[in-house]
Amino acid sequence: MLHGKKAFVFGILNDYSLGWHIARELHQQGCEMGFSHMPGEKFERRVVKAVEPFKPRFLTPCDVTKDEDIASAFKAASDNFGTFDLLVHSLAFAPAEVFANPFIETTRAAWQTALDVSAYSLVALARAALPLMNPGGSIVTLSYFAAEKYIPNYNMMAVAKAALECSVRYLAAELGRHEKHIRVNAVSAGAVKTLAAKGTGDIDRMIEHYQQKSPLPWGENDSATYVGKSALYLLSDMASGVTGEIHYVDGGYNTVGW
Ligand SMILES: NC(=O)c1ccc[n+]([C@@H]2O[C@H](COP(=O)([O-])OP(=O)(O)OC[C@H]3O[C@@H](n4cnc5c(N)ncnc54)[C@H](O)[C@@H]3O)[C@@H](O)[C@H]2O)c1
């Protein structure tokens, strides 16, 4: 499905990462990929190991809070790819205090960090990607239901996801009308046990809740694969008429009202 296509993937830490499951689907469809990792030898080693099966064209450090890192990451993409087709944004961060304290205790600093890493970064990466993206390209980010409804512990990360989803719509409107007609969508994933998810509080209890409530089985090993497959759909020409969407991949959890 993706022979001859190239993707730049942000947000893989290990083979539990949702970004990794997206990359696996892209790789299986013949897509060539470059990857970013958080700066630092420890991160680099983990990511090199995780993406090795995908035969990466390049790996480049990038802390998305730093404009100079973003510029050098896209320079690496330009040097290695020339142009590319797909951008995967699968990253988020909020300080631990955000998940541990009541929402009313949110500090200005924590608010800014969560929004910067988890929402603004999509805008910054899309802007840097646009000159290098081929016409008809596609951008996918990862959101969560807490953007829309109260979920215990999510607090400021929920606000950041709401900003992310709104940014998807604004980017989709602007980039869709751009001469390159780039699509921008989000996958709103159900709870999956990743490192980031473990940091949000009681992920085991959350997954148990999904298992009780969602129409389809959720929380077993296959859940991350489902996320990867739906992201593949949104990134591929199968979704060529789809943009600005928040696409739930959560076993139907969001549709249940009790
Ligand atoms: N796991 C879940 O239950 C779940 C559900 C819905 C949405 N999501 C979203 O999926 C995305 C990927 O998370 P995951 O669950 O795969 O966890 P993960 O820990 O595997 O991935 C998070 C990634 O964010 C990166 N990151 C954090 N701060 C960064 C920064 N300043 N610059 C660059 N990269 C940075 C980390 O290095 C890591 O690669 C996130 O947006 C997350 O909110 C996860």
Tab-separated table of C-alpha atoms and ligand atoms in Angstrom:
chain	number	residue	atom	x	y	z
A	1	MET	CA	0.000	0.000	0.000
A	2	LEU	CA	2.895	2.371	0.730
A	3	HIS	CA	5.628	1.298	-1.680
A	4	GLY	CA	7.602	4.381	-2.702
A	5	LYS	CA	6.282	6.394	0.274
A	6	LYS	CA	8.442	7.893	3.020
A	7	ALA	CA	7.445	8.691	6.594
A	8	PHE	CA	9.013	10.723	9.389
A	9	VAL	CA	7.965	9.223	12.730
A	10	PHE	CA	8.203	11.082	16.070
A	11	GLY	CA	7.579	9.459	19.453
A	12	ILE	CA	8.998	5.950	19.584
A	13	LEU	CA	10.652	5.024	22.864
A	14	ASN	CA	10.428	1.224	22.796
A	15	ASP	CA	8.392	-1.538	21.185
A	16	TYR	CA	5.435	-0.803	23.459
A	17	SER	CA	5.099	2.735	22.052
A	18	LEU	CA	2.003	3.382	19.948
A	19	GLY	CA	4.360	5.033	17.441
A	20	TRP	CA	6.201	1.711	17.157
A	21	HIS	CA	2.963	-0.107	16.314
A	22	ILE	CA	2.173	2.512	13.680
A	23	ALA	CA	5.698	2.166	12.243
A	24	ARG	CA	5.312	-1.625	12.099
A	25	GLU	CA	2.183	-1.286	9.958
A	26	LEU	CA	3.875	1.287	7.700
A	27	HIS	CA	6.920	-0.967	7.328
A	28	GLN	CA	4.755	-3.958	6.429
A	29	GLN	CA	3.225	-1.868	3.644
A	30	GLY	CA	6.617	-1.007	2.171
A	31	CYS	CA	7.021	2.510	3.586
A	32	GLU	CA	10.548	3.821	4.191
A	33	MET	CA	11.005	5.607	7.490
A	34	GLY	CA	13.159	8.038	9.432
A	35	PHE	CA	12.759	8.449	13.190
A	36	SER	CA	13.375	11.007	15.874
A	37	HIS	CA	14.367	10.239	19.461
A	38	MET	CA	14.758	12.310	22.612
A	39	PRO	CA	18.324	13.665	22.827
A	40	GLY	CA	20.702	11.629	25.002
A	41	GLU	CA	22.608	8.402	24.641
A	42	LYS	CA	20.211	6.396	26.809
A	43	PHE	CA	17.196	7.324	24.663
A	44	GLU	CA	19.141	6.854	21.447
A	45	ARG	CA	20.207	3.317	22.392
A	46	ARG	CA	16.620	2.292	23.213
A	47	VAL	CA	15.186	3.773	20.044
A	48	VAL	CA	17.934	2.356	17.793
A	49	LYS	CA	17.099	-1.102	19.155
A	50	ALA	CA	13.336	-0.616	18.838
A	51	VAL	CA	13.337	0.629	15.221
A	52	GLU	CA	16.056	-1.703	13.926
A	53	PRO	CA	13.475	-4.119	12.378
A	54	PHE	CA	12.146	-1.250	10.263
A	55	LYS	CA	15.522	-0.602	8.575
A	56	PRO	CA	15.482	3.149	9.317
A	57	ARG	CA	16.818	5.546	6.683
A	58	PHE	CA	17.900	7.899	9.491
A	59	LEU	CA	17.585	8.609	13.198
A	60	THR	CA	17.816	12.123	14.555
A	61	PRO	CA	17.603	13.630	18.054
A	62	CYS	CA	14.748	16.055	18.698
A	63	ASP	CA	13.328	17.570	21.848
A	64	VAL	CA	10.176	19.149	20.438
A	65	THR	CA	10.312	22.015	22.952
A	66	LYS	CA	13.437	23.285	21.169
A	67	ASP	CA	13.077	25.084	17.838
A	68	GLU	CA	16.710	24.383	16.944
A	69	ASP	CA	16.143	20.631	17.464
A	70	ILE	CA	13.099	20.724	15.188
A	71	ALA	CA	15.086	22.594	12.525
A	72	SER	CA	17.948	20.077	12.645
A	73	ALA	CA	15.553	17.079	12.633
A	74	PHE	CA	13.916	18.303	9.428
A	75	LYS	CA	17.341	19.070	7.970
A	76	ALA	CA	18.113	15.368	8.559
A	77	ALA	CA	14.844	14.463	6.819
A	78	SER	CA	15.709	16.727	3.902
A	79	ASP	CA	19.270	15.326	3.635
A	80	ASN	CA	18.121	11.708	3.739
A	81	PHE	CA	14.730	11.818	2.061
A	82	GLY	CA	14.682	14.983	-0.017
A	83	THR	CA	10.911	15.027	0.339
A	84	PHE	CA	8.551	12.734	2.237
A	85	ASP	CA	4.863	11.846	2.383
A	86	LEU	CA	3.798	11.046	5.926
A	87	LEU	CA	4.346	12.577	9.361
A	88	VAL	CA	3.560	10.656	12.553
A	89	HIS	CA	3.299	12.682	15.798
A	90	SER	CA	3.006	10.199	18.652
A	91	LEU	CA	4.302	12.035	21.693
A	92	ALA	CA	3.134	13.816	24.799
A	93	PHE	CA	4.459	14.816	28.182
A	94	ALA	CA	3.305	16.472	31.385
A	95	PRO	CA	5.233	16.660	34.662
A	96	ALA	CA	4.398	13.879	37.175
A	97	GLU	CA	2.761	16.402	39.534
A	98	VAL	CA	-0.001	16.909	36.925
A	99	PHE	CA	-1.250	13.354	37.415
A	100	ALA	CA	-0.651	13.211	41.182
A	101	ASN	CA	-2.276	16.496	42.295
A	102	PRO	CA	-5.855	17.743	41.953
A	103	PHE	CA	-6.497	19.691	38.720
A	104	ILE	CA	-7.054	22.886	40.693
A	105	GLU	CA	-3.412	22.709	41.824
A	106	THR	CA	-2.087	22.888	38.211
A	107	THR	CA	0.881	25.254	38.163
A	108	ARG	CA	1.536	27.720	35.364
A	109	ALA	CA	4.791	25.904	34.585
A	110	ALA	CA	3.105	22.476	34.346
A	111	TRP	CA	0.320	23.945	32.185
A	112	GLN	CA	2.858	25.432	29.795
A	113	THR	CA	5.013	22.289	29.596
A	114	ALA	CA	2.077	19.978	28.912
A	115	LEU	CA	0.669	22.239	26.215
A	116	ASP	CA	4.070	22.881	24.673
A	117	VAL	CA	5.170	19.243	24.342
A	118	SER	CA	1.791	17.643	23.755
A	119	ALA	CA	-0.066	20.143	21.556
A	120	TYR	CA	2.108	22.984	20.254
A	121	SER	CA	4.613	20.444	18.953
A	122	LEU	CA	2.087	19.255	16.360
A	123	VAL	CA	1.836	22.777	14.957
A	124	ALA	CA	5.616	23.245	15.020
A	125	LEU	CA	6.304	19.880	13.343
A	126	ALA	CA	3.594	20.413	10.716
A	127	ARG	CA	5.067	23.826	9.855
A	128	ALA	CA	8.578	22.398	9.538
A	129	ALA	CA	7.294	19.431	7.523
A	130	LEU	CA	5.161	21.341	5.016
A	131	PRO	CA	7.969	22.499	2.665
A	132	LEU	CA	9.309	18.924	2.544
A	133	MET	CA	6.023	17.060	2.183
A	134	ASN	CA	4.851	15.738	-1.147
A	135	PRO	CA	1.385	16.721	-2.424
A	136	GLY	CA	-1.348	14.492	-0.972
A	137	GLY	CA	0.680	13.835	2.180
A	138	SER	CA	-0.844	12.909	5.509
A	139	ILE	CA	-0.186	13.783	9.157
A	140	VAL	CA	-1.454	11.677	12.070
A	141	THR	CA	-1.300	12.447	15.792
A	142	LEU	CA	-2.449	10.525	18.864
A	143	SER	CA	-5.134	11.783	21.213
A	144	TYR	CA	-7.161	10.436	24.111
A	145	PHE	CA	-10.825	10.532	25.189
A	146	ALA	CA	-9.893	12.718	28.187
A	147	ALA	CA	-9.850	15.624	25.682
A	148	GLU	CA	-13.614	15.411	25.748
A	149	LYS	CA	-14.803	13.870	29.030
A	150	TYR	CA	-13.507	13.844	32.595
A	151	ILE	CA	-11.098	10.965	33.220
A	152	PRO	CA	-9.572	10.658	36.700
A	153	ASN	CA	-5.916	11.804	36.996
A	154	TYR	CA	-5.558	13.124	33.419
A	155	ASN	CA	-5.939	16.736	34.528
A	156	MET	CA	-3.676	19.032	32.514
A	157	MET	CA	-2.890	16.313	29.969
A	158	ALA	CA	-6.612	16.266	29.143
A	159	VAL	CA	-6.497	20.023	28.491
A	160	ALA	CA	-3.453	19.493	26.273
A	161	LYS	CA	-5.291	16.775	24.312
A	162	ALA	CA	-8.263	19.135	23.840
A	163	ALA	CA	-5.828	21.714	22.417
A	164	LEU	CA	-4.271	19.017	20.235
A	165	GLU	CA	-7.647	17.988	18.790
A	166	CYS	CA	-8.564	21.603	18.085
A	167	SER	CA	-5.159	22.073	16.421
A	168	VAL	CA	-5.910	19.056	14.194
A	169	ARG	CA	-9.000	20.825	12.860
A	170	TYR	CA	-7.219	24.130	12.255
A	171	LEU	CA	-4.227	22.478	10.599
A	172	ALA	CA	-6.534	20.297	8.508
A	173	ALA	CA	-8.427	23.361	7.252
A	174	GLU	CA	-5.277	25.277	6.350
A	175	LEU	CA	-3.208	22.425	4.932
A	176	GLY	CA	-6.138	20.898	3.053
A	177	ARG	CA	-6.567	24.160	1.162
A	178	HIS	CA	-2.826	24.498	0.650
A	179	GLU	CA	-1.730	23.624	-2.893
A	180	LYS	CA	-0.260	20.360	-1.533
A	181	HIS	CA	-3.614	19.270	0.002
A	182	ILE	CA	-2.077	17.713	3.124
A	183	ARG	CA	-4.471	15.796	5.416
A	184	VAL	CA	-4.315	16.025	9.234
A	185	ASN	CA	-6.120	13.561	11.520
A	186	ALA	CA	-5.919	12.151	15.052
A	187	VAL	CA	-6.364	8.636	16.341
A	188	SER	CA	-7.997	8.773	19.775
A	189	ALA	CA	-6.637	5.573	21.280
A	190	GLY	CA	-8.063	3.561	24.155
A	191	ALA	CA	-5.818	2.866	27.146
A	192	VAL	CA	-2.697	0.858	26.257
A	193	LYS	CA	0.098	0.032	28.699
A	194	THR	CA	3.045	2.118	27.494
A	195	LEU	CA	5.643	4.049	29.455
A	196	ALA	CA	3.741	7.322	29.043
A	197	ALA	CA	0.490	5.637	30.118
A	198	LYS	CA	2.138	4.225	33.232
A	199	GLY	CA	3.080	7.769	34.191
A	200	THR	CA	-0.527	8.964	34.149
A	201	GLY	CA	-1.591	7.097	37.284
A	202	ASP	CA	-3.293	3.756	37.639
A	203	ILE	CA	-3.109	2.367	34.082
A	204	ASP	CA	-3.970	-1.182	35.206
A	205	ARG	CA	-7.247	-0.002	36.761
A	206	MET	CA	-7.953	2.037	33.625
A	207	ILE	CA	-7.454	-0.995	31.369
A	208	GLU	CA	-9.668	-3.075	33.657
A	209	HIS	CA	-12.337	-0.387	33.249
A	210	TYR	CA	-12.024	-0.646	29.443
A	211	GLN	CA	-12.340	-4.411	29.672
A	212	GLN	CA	-15.579	-4.028	31.597
A	213	LYS	CA	-17.139	-1.255	29.489
A	214	SER	CA	-15.973	-1.397	25.874
A	215	PRO	CA	-18.095	-3.354	23.355
A	216	LEU	CA	-15.028	-5.047	21.850
A	217	PRO	CA	-12.336	-6.723	23.946
A	218	TRP	CA	-9.747	-4.072	24.836
A	219	GLY	CA	-6.527	-4.018	26.815
A	220	GLU	CA	-5.041	-7.259	25.544
A	221	ASN	CA	-1.894	-7.328	23.425
A	222	ASP	CA	-3.786	-6.613	20.213
A	223	SER	CA	-5.000	-3.148	21.246
A	224	ALA	CA	-1.805	-1.376	20.173
A	225	THR	CA	-1.977	-3.252	16.854
A	226	TYR	CA	-5.499	-1.904	16.289
A	227	VAL	CA	-4.172	1.617	16.834
A	228	GLY	CA	-1.366	0.973	14.332
A	229	LYS	CA	-3.770	-0.347	11.694
A	230	SER	CA	-6.148	2.607	11.976
A	231	ALA	CA	-3.252	5.055	11.778
A	232	LEU	CA	-2.127	3.204	8.637
A	233	TYR	CA	-5.592	3.763	7.149
A	234	LEU	CA	-5.485	7.495	7.929
A	235	LEU	CA	-1.954	7.797	6.548
A	236	SER	CA	-2.718	5.859	3.377
A	237	ASP	CA	-4.704	6.799	0.273
A	238	MET	CA	-7.552	4.664	1.672
A	239	ALA	CA	-8.413	7.810	3.667
A	240	SER	CA	-7.775	10.300	0.871
A	241	GLY	CA	-11.107	12.063	1.535
A	242	VAL	CA	-10.641	12.214	5.308
A	243	THR	CA	-9.188	15.159	7.223
A	244	GLY	CA	-9.705	17.042	10.485
A	245	GLU	CA	-11.103	13.882	12.099
A	246	ILE	CA	-10.662	12.487	15.580
A	247	HIS	CA	-10.932	8.766	14.890
A	248	TYR	CA	-11.622	6.587	17.948
A	249	VAL	CA	-9.743	3.319	18.186
A	250	ASP	CA	-10.803	2.166	21.621
A	251	GLY	CA	-12.942	-0.949	21.162
A	252	GLY	CA	-15.988	1.337	21.106
A	253	TYR	CA	-15.437	2.560	24.690
A	254	ASN	CA	-16.351	6.162	23.825
A	255	THR	CA	-19.772	5.116	22.524
A	256	VAL	CA	-20.943	3.578	25.804
A	257	GLY	CA	-22.912	5.848	28.120
A	258	TRP	CA	-22.961	3.867	31.352
B	1	LIG	N1	-0.902	4.612	25.885
B	1	LIG	C1	-2.130	5.067	25.925
B	1	LIG	O1	-3.004	4.551	26.647
B	1	LIG	C2	-2.526	6.231	25.042
B	1	LIG	C3	-3.886	6.468	24.794
B	1	LIG	C4	-4.241	7.546	23.983
B	1	LIG	C5	-3.264	8.359	23.449
B	1	LIG	N2	-1.944	8.102	23.723
B	1	LIG	C6	-0.940	9.008	23.135
B	1	LIG	O2	-0.061	8.273	22.306
B	1	LIG	C7	1.130	9.041	22.146
B	1	LIG	C8	2.337	8.129	22.339
B	1	LIG	O3	2.418	7.719	23.699
B	1	LIG	P1	2.656	6.200	24.111
B	1	LIG	O4	1.497	5.795	24.960
B	1	LIG	O5	3.040	5.398	22.939
B	1	LIG	O6	3.887	6.324	25.147
B	1	LIG	P2	5.477	6.294	24.930
B	1	LIG	O7	6.030	6.644	26.280
B	1	LIG	O8	5.900	5.045	24.318
B	1	LIG	O9	5.724	7.481	23.908
B	1	LIG	C9	5.750	8.835	24.304
B	1	LIG	C10	6.840	9.480	23.473
B	1	LIG	O10	6.874	10.897	23.728
B	1	LIG	C11	8.217	11.280	23.600
B	1	LIG	N3	8.449	12.604	24.170
B	1	LIG	C12	8.109	13.073	25.402
B	1	LIG	N4	8.545	14.342	25.548
B	1	LIG	C13	9.149	14.680	24.377
B	1	LIG	C14	9.814	15.844	23.903
B	1	LIG	N5	9.950	16.944	24.666
B	1	LIG	N6	10.326	15.843	22.650
B	1	LIG	C15	10.221	14.750	21.858
B	1	LIG	N7	9.604	13.613	22.247
B	1	LIG	C16	9.083	13.588	23.498
B	1	LIG	C17	8.952	10.176	24.355
B	1	LIG	O11	10.341	10.195	24.083
B	1	LIG	C18	8.239	8.959	23.813
B	1	LIG	O12	8.875	8.503	22.655
B	1	LIG	C19	1.038	10.193	23.160
B	1	LIG	O13	0.556	11.350	22.508
B	1	LIG	C20	-0.018	9.681	24.125
B	1	LIG	O14	-0.668	10.728	24.838
B	1	LIG	C21	-1.553	7.054	24.482
